[in-house]
mmCIF file of C-alpha atoms in Angstrom:
data_model
loop_
_atom_site.group_PDB
_atom_site.id
_atom_site.type_symbol
_atom_site.label_atom_id
_atom_site.label_comp_id
_atom_site.label_asym_id
_atom_site.label_seq_id
_atom_site.Cartn_x
_atom_site.Cartn_y
_atom_site.Cartn_z
ATOM 1 C CA MET N 1 33.209 -53.926 -60.106
ATOM 2 C CA THR N 2 33.368 -50.094 -60.654
ATOM 3 C CA GLY N 3 36.145 -47.497 -59.009
ATOM 4 C CA ASP N 4 32.632 -46.119 -57.323
ATOM 5 C CA GLU N 5 31.467 -49.381 -55.413
ATOM 6 C CA GLY N 6 32.848 -49.224 -52.219
ATOM 7 C CA VAL N 7 34.198 -45.849 -51.704
ATOM 8 C CA ARG N 8 31.293 -44.060 -48.717
ATOM 9 C CA PRO N 9 31.419 -39.669 -48.907
ATOM 10 C CA ILE N 10 33.751 -38.070 -46.564
ATOM 11 C CA PRO N 11 30.587 -36.262 -44.055
ATOM 12 C CA GLY N 12 31.031 -32.627 -44.822
ATOM 13 C CA PRO N 13 31.099 -30.130 -41.809
ATOM 14 C CA THR N 14 28.125 -29.556 -39.808
ATOM 15 C CA PRO N 15 26.476 -26.935 -40.490
ATOM 16 C CA GLY N 16 26.727 -24.277 -37.562
ATOM 17 C CA PRO N 17 24.632 -21.012 -37.367
ATOM 18 C CA ILE N 18 24.159 -18.857 -40.174
ATOM 19 C CA PRO N 19 26.803 -15.496 -39.014
ATOM 20 C CA GLY N 20 23.880 -13.056 -38.687
ATOM 21 C CA SER N 21 21.600 -15.093 -37.440
ATOM 22 C CA LEU N 22 19.514 -15.266 -34.371
ATOM 23 C CA THR N 23 20.294 -17.489 -31.404
ATOM 24 C CA GLU N 24 18.427 -19.287 -29.164
ATOM 25 C CA GLU N 25 18.519 -18.258 -26.140
ATOM 26 C CA GLN N 26 18.198 -13.731 -28.410
ATOM 27 C CA ALA N 27 14.830 -15.047 -29.354
ATOM 28 C CA GLY N 28 14.150 -16.562 -27.065
ATOM 29 C CA ARG N 29 14.528 -13.407 -24.951
ATOM 30 C CA MET N 30 12.650 -11.516 -27.713
ATOM 31 C CA LEU N 31 9.802 -13.349 -27.798
ATOM 32 C CA ALA N 32 9.936 -13.567 -24.164
ATOM 33 C CA GLU N 33 9.587 -8.760 -24.545
ATOM 34 C CA MET N 34 7.446 -9.879 -26.466
ATOM 35 C CA ASN N 35 4.659 -12.291 -24.511
ATOM 36 C CA GLU N 36 5.181 -9.954 -21.753
ATOM 37 C CA VAL N 37 3.784 -7.161 -23.349
ATOM 38 C CA ILE N 38 0.624 -8.560 -24.681
ATOM 39 C CA ARG N 39 0.057 -9.913 -21.178
ATOM 40 C CA ALA N 40 0.554 -6.546 -20.402
ATOM 41 C CA GLY N 41 -2.376 -6.103 -22.329
ATOM 42 C CA GLU N 42 -4.709 -8.083 -22.019
ATOM 43 C CA GLU N 43 -4.288 -7.534 -18.103
ATOM 44 C CA MET N 44 -4.746 -3.947 -18.644
ATOM 45 C CA ARG N 45 -8.571 -4.930 -20.977
ATOM 46 C CA LYS N 46 -8.975 -7.443 -17.740
ATOM 47 C CA LEU N 47 -8.565 -4.232 -15.332
ATOM 48 C CA ARG N 48 -10.660 -1.507 -17.819
ATOM 49 C CA THR N 49 -13.697 -4.638 -17.199
ATOM 50 C CA GLU N 50 -13.460 -4.299 -13.705
ATOM 51 C CA MET N 51 -13.440 -0.858 -14.016
ATOM 52 C CA ILE N 52 -16.348 -0.584 -15.623
ATOM 53 C CA LYS N 53 -17.921 -2.278 -12.234
ATOM 54 C CA VAL N 54 -16.060 -0.105 -10.359
ATOM 55 C CA PHE N 55 -18.452 3.166 -11.975
ATOM 56 C CA THR N 56 -21.500 1.514 -12.268
ATOM 57 C CA GLY N 57 -21.888 1.191 -8.766
ATOM 58 C CA LEU N 58 -20.879 4.290 -8.413
ATOM 59 C CA GLY N 59 -24.027 5.286 -10.491
ATOM 60 C CA TRP N 60 -22.001 6.921 -12.714
ATOM 61 C CA THR N 61 -23.692 7.501 -16.568
ATOM 62 C CA GLN N 62 -22.773 5.216 -19.481
ATOM 63 C CA ASP N 63 -21.959 8.513 -21.613
ATOM 64 C CA LYS N 64 -18.950 9.021 -18.554
ATOM 65 C CA ILE N 65 -17.139 5.708 -18.838
ATOM 66 C CA ALA N 66 -18.020 6.148 -22.067
ATOM 67 C CA ARG N 67 -15.574 9.336 -22.010
ATOM 68 C CA LEU N 68 -13.403 8.465 -19.831
ATOM 69 C CA THR N 69 -12.536 4.694 -20.711
ATOM 70 C CA GLY N 70 -12.602 5.424 -24.685
ATOM 71 C CA MET N 71 -14.862 3.487 -25.591
ATOM 72 C CA SER N 72 -17.789 3.424 -28.099
ATOM 73 C CA GLN N 73 -21.214 4.082 -26.281
ATOM 74 C CA PRO N 74 -22.221 0.856 -27.438
ATOM 75 C CA ALA N 75 -19.843 -1.448 -25.718
ATOM 76 C CA VAL N 76 -20.235 0.600 -22.356
ATOM 77 C CA SER N 77 -23.960 0.234 -22.476
ATOM 78 C CA LYS N 78 -23.094 -4.028 -22.625
ATOM 79 C CA GLN N 79 -21.001 -4.565 -20.143
ATOM 80 C CA VAL N 80 -23.309 -2.064 -17.300
ATOM 81 C CA ALA N 81 -26.895 -3.494 -18.361
ATOM 82 C CA LYS N 82 -24.512 -7.016 -17.720
ATOM 83 C CA TYR N 83 -23.660 -5.372 -14.298
ATOM 84 C CA LYS N 84 -26.687 -3.924 -13.591
ATOM 85 C CA ALA N 85 -28.134 -7.550 -13.495
ATOM 86 C CA GLN N 86 -26.034 -8.179 -10.391
ATOM 87 C CA GLU N 87 -26.295 -8.214 -7.120
ATOM 88 C CA PRO N 88 -24.950 -6.644 -5.606
ATOM 89 C CA LEU N 89 -22.717 -4.419 -7.094
ATOM 90 C CA PRO N 90 -18.887 -3.530 -5.061
ATOM 91 C CA GLN N 91 -19.299 -0.644 -2.767
ATOM 92 C CA ILE N 92 -15.732 0.135 -2.321
ATOM 93 C CA GLY N 93 -14.516 2.676 0.124
ATOM 94 C CA LEU N 94 -12.116 5.337 -0.827
ATOM 95 C CA SER N 95 -10.696 6.006 2.595
ATOM 96 C CA LEU N 96 -6.395 5.786 2.006
ATOM 97 C CA ASP N 97 -6.225 3.858 5.292
ATOM 98 C CA GLN N 98 -6.875 0.334 5.040
ATOM 99 C CA GLY N 99 -5.027 -2.083 5.687
ATOM 100 C CA ASP N 100 -5.290 -5.445 3.074
ATOM 101 C CA ALA N 101 -2.417 -6.032 1.202
ATOM 102 C CA PRO N 102 -3.366 -5.231 -2.058
ATOM 103 C CA TRP N 103 -4.588 -1.427 -0.660
ATOM 104 C CA LEU N 104 -1.106 -1.240 0.421
ATOM 105 C CA GLU N 105 0.453 -1.857 -2.806
ATOM 106 C CA GLY N 106 -1.577 0.054 -4.641
ATOM 107 C CA ARG N 107 -0.240 2.888 -2.260
ATOM 108 C CA LEU N 108 3.181 1.992 -2.207
ATOM 109 C CA TRP N 109 3.156 1.730 -6.118
ATOM 110 C CA GLY N 110 1.843 5.720 -6.019
ATOM 111 C CA LEU N 111 4.188 6.965 -3.604
ATOM 112 C CA ALA N 112 7.209 5.306 -5.463
ATOM 113 C CA GLU N 113 5.698 7.214 -8.744
ATOM 114 C CA GLU N 114 5.667 9.949 -7.164
ATOM 115 C CA ILE N 115 9.333 9.540 -5.910
ATOM 116 C CA ALA N 116 10.656 8.944 -10.027
ATOM 117 C CA ALA N 117 8.891 11.584 -11.204
ATOM 118 C CA ALA N 118 10.037 13.749 -8.445
ATOM 119 C CA HIS N 119 13.544 12.739 -9.643
ATOM 120 C CA PRO N 120 13.327 10.667 -13.146
ATOM 121 C CA ASP N 121 17.713 10.942 -12.598
ATOM 122 C CA THR N 122 18.698 8.943 -8.946
ATOM 123 C CA ALA N 123 15.550 7.659 -7.815
ATOM 124 C CA ARG N 124 17.195 4.223 -7.206
ATOM 125 C CA CYS N 125 12.811 2.853 -7.787
ATOM 126 C CA ALA N 126 12.167 4.594 -11.141
ATOM 127 C CA ARG N 127 13.321 1.619 -12.956
ATOM 128 C CA ARG N 128 11.730 -0.726 -11.244
ATOM 129 C CA VAL N 129 8.484 1.645 -11.528
ATOM 130 C CA ASP N 130 8.455 1.365 -14.659
ATOM 131 C CA ALA N 131 8.602 -2.177 -14.753
ATOM 132 C CA VAL N 132 5.415 -2.279 -12.828
ATOM 133 C CA ALA N 133 3.500 -0.122 -15.486
ATOM 134 C CA ARG N 134 4.796 -1.912 -18.533
ATOM 135 C CA GLY N 135 3.260 -5.000 -16.953
ATOM 136 C CA ARG N 136 6.936 -6.551 -16.834
ATOM 137 C CA LYS N 137 6.654 -6.724 -13.034
ATOM 138 C CA ARG N 138 3.988 -8.103 -10.159
ATOM 139 C CA PHE N 139 3.139 -7.571 -7.378
ATOM 140 C CA THR N 140 4.705 -10.565 -5.858
ATOM 141 C CA PRO N 141 6.077 -10.800 -2.361
ATOM 142 C CA ARG N 142 9.151 -10.615 -3.203
ATOM 143 C CA ASP N 143 8.816 -7.694 -5.891
ATOM 144 C CA VAL N 144 6.934 -5.734 -3.203
ATOM 145 C CA ASP N 145 9.612 -6.161 -0.596
ATOM 146 C CA GLU N 146 12.460 -5.235 -3.425
ATOM 147 C CA LEU N 147 9.927 -2.098 -3.787
ATOM 148 C CA ARG N 148 10.081 -1.385 -0.780
ATOM 149 C CA ARG N 149 13.866 -1.502 -0.646
ATOM 150 C CA LEU N 150 13.960 0.738 -2.702
ATOM 151 C CA VAL N 151 12.013 3.693 -1.590
ATOM 152 C CA GLU N 152 13.502 4.016 1.666
ATOM 153 C CA GLU N 153 16.903 3.795 0.144
ATOM 154 C CA ASP N 154 15.091 6.532 -2.206
ATOM 155 C CA LEU N 155 13.382 8.932 0.431
ATOM 156 C CA ARG N 156 16.537 8.800 2.320
ATOM 157 C CA LEU N 157 19.150 9.876 -0.069
ATOM 158 C CA HIS N 158 16.372 12.740 -1.265
ATOM 159 C CA ARG N 159 15.098 13.844 2.514
ATOM 160 C CA GLU N 160 16.273 16.985 2.446
ATOM 161 C CA ASP N 161 14.523 17.335 -1.017
ATOM 162 C CA LEU N 162 11.234 14.825 -0.371
ATOM 163 C CA PRO N 163 7.859 16.410 1.873
ATOM 164 C CA GLY N 164 7.815 14.723 5.109
ATOM 165 C CA SER N 165 4.746 12.835 4.223
ATOM 166 C CA TYR N 166 6.101 10.954 1.935
ATOM 167 C CA ARG N 167 8.375 9.181 4.639
ATOM 168 C CA GLU N 168 4.940 9.792 6.563
ATOM 169 C CA ALA N 169 3.379 7.926 3.945
ATOM 170 C CA TYR N 170 5.808 5.464 3.836
ATOM 171 C CA ASP N 171 6.302 4.776 7.729
ATOM 172 C CA ALA N 172 2.164 3.680 7.221
ATOM 173 C CA ILE N 173 1.777 1.596 4.551
ATOM 174 C CA SER N 174 5.611 0.145 5.769
ATOM 175 C CA ARG N 175 3.459 -0.611 8.783
ATOM 176 C CA GLY N 176 0.313 -2.754 7.885
ATOM 177 C CA LEU N 177 2.486 -4.640 4.808
ATOM 178 C CA ASP N 178 4.359 -6.215 8.258
ATOM 179 C CA VAL N 179 1.580 -6.689 9.600
ATOM 180 C CA PRO N 180 -1.503 -7.392 7.807
ATOM 181 C CA SER N 181 -4.963 -6.950 8.762
ATOM 182 C CA GLY N 182 -6.001 -10.255 6.748
ATOM 183 C CA ALA N 183 -7.690 -10.297 3.488
ATOM 184 C CA THR N 184 -10.503 -7.402 1.978
ATOM 185 C CA THR N 185 -14.368 -7.400 3.342
ATOM 186 C CA THR N 186 -14.625 -6.811 -0.392
ATOM 187 C CA ASP N 187 -14.933 -9.004 -3.149
ATOM 188 C CA THR N 188 -13.146 -6.673 -5.403
ATOM 189 C CA PRO N 189 -10.599 -7.791 -7.585
ATOM 190 C CA ALA N 190 -7.274 -7.202 -5.794
ATOM 191 C CA SER N 191 -5.827 -5.513 -9.546
ATOM 192 C CA VAL N 192 -8.464 -2.792 -8.932
ATOM 193 C CA ARG N 193 -7.933 -2.506 -5.429
ATOM 194 C CA ARG N 194 -3.886 -1.083 -6.440
ATOM 195 C CA THR N 195 -5.306 0.644 -9.009
ATOM 196 C CA LEU N 196 -7.442 2.327 -6.326
ATOM 197 C CA ALA N 197 -5.504 2.881 -3.964
ATOM 198 C CA HIS N 198 -2.177 3.970 -5.941
ATOM 199 C CA ARG N 199 -3.958 6.843 -8.116
ATOM 200 C CA ILE N 200 -5.898 7.967 -4.968
ATOM 201 C CA GLN N 201 -2.283 8.193 -2.518
ATOM 202 C CA ARG N 202 -0.198 10.079 -5.791
ATOM 203 C CA ASP N 203 -4.041 12.766 -5.793
ATOM 204 C CA ARG N 204 -2.563 13.314 -2.262
ATOM 205 C CA LEU N 205 1.133 13.132 -2.868
ATOM 206 C CA GLY N 206 0.150 16.070 -4.861
ATOM 207 C CA ASP N 207 -1.409 17.539 -2.985
ATOM 208 C CA GLY N 208 0.769 17.251 0.094
ATOM 209 C CA THR N 209 -1.584 15.482 2.642
#
């Protein structure tokens, strides 16, 4: 029997986090933010594809669509040829006063962006608008309700500075969201309708109408 026999090694301390290394929580938050950006990019590509379909339905030329989307003419031509083979192409009304939820949500989004642009440092809705633009907030019922609350608060806080058309727009949007007219009569994706309503609402408010 040697002197080493029967002697068990004393276990050392369990290795802990390496100083200066990432914790699991930090890594999780970092990757979640990356995934949000990736997801937003994928959603924007899909939305652009759907918008090309809308432009094709409006009779726009391939050259115009390529110029506006920043895509190559062959890529646009391929998309347009595919859509023209489908019948019918979507017919989208561009009247601001439409009662389906995606359209009203788009109007609310546009109104909130106008308020945030007018009061970038004090608008309560500014951070929410930025989160929507970056794809970090969706148009879930909860998020829409929160955006409505922030917009209403901004309209109250900045009532002396904002045109009366902002309050009129909000009142119409709010009534529509409280008593929605039901599903849209078109098969156009909700994201496309929100985007169109958002742009039209901002332009109308910018024109003072």
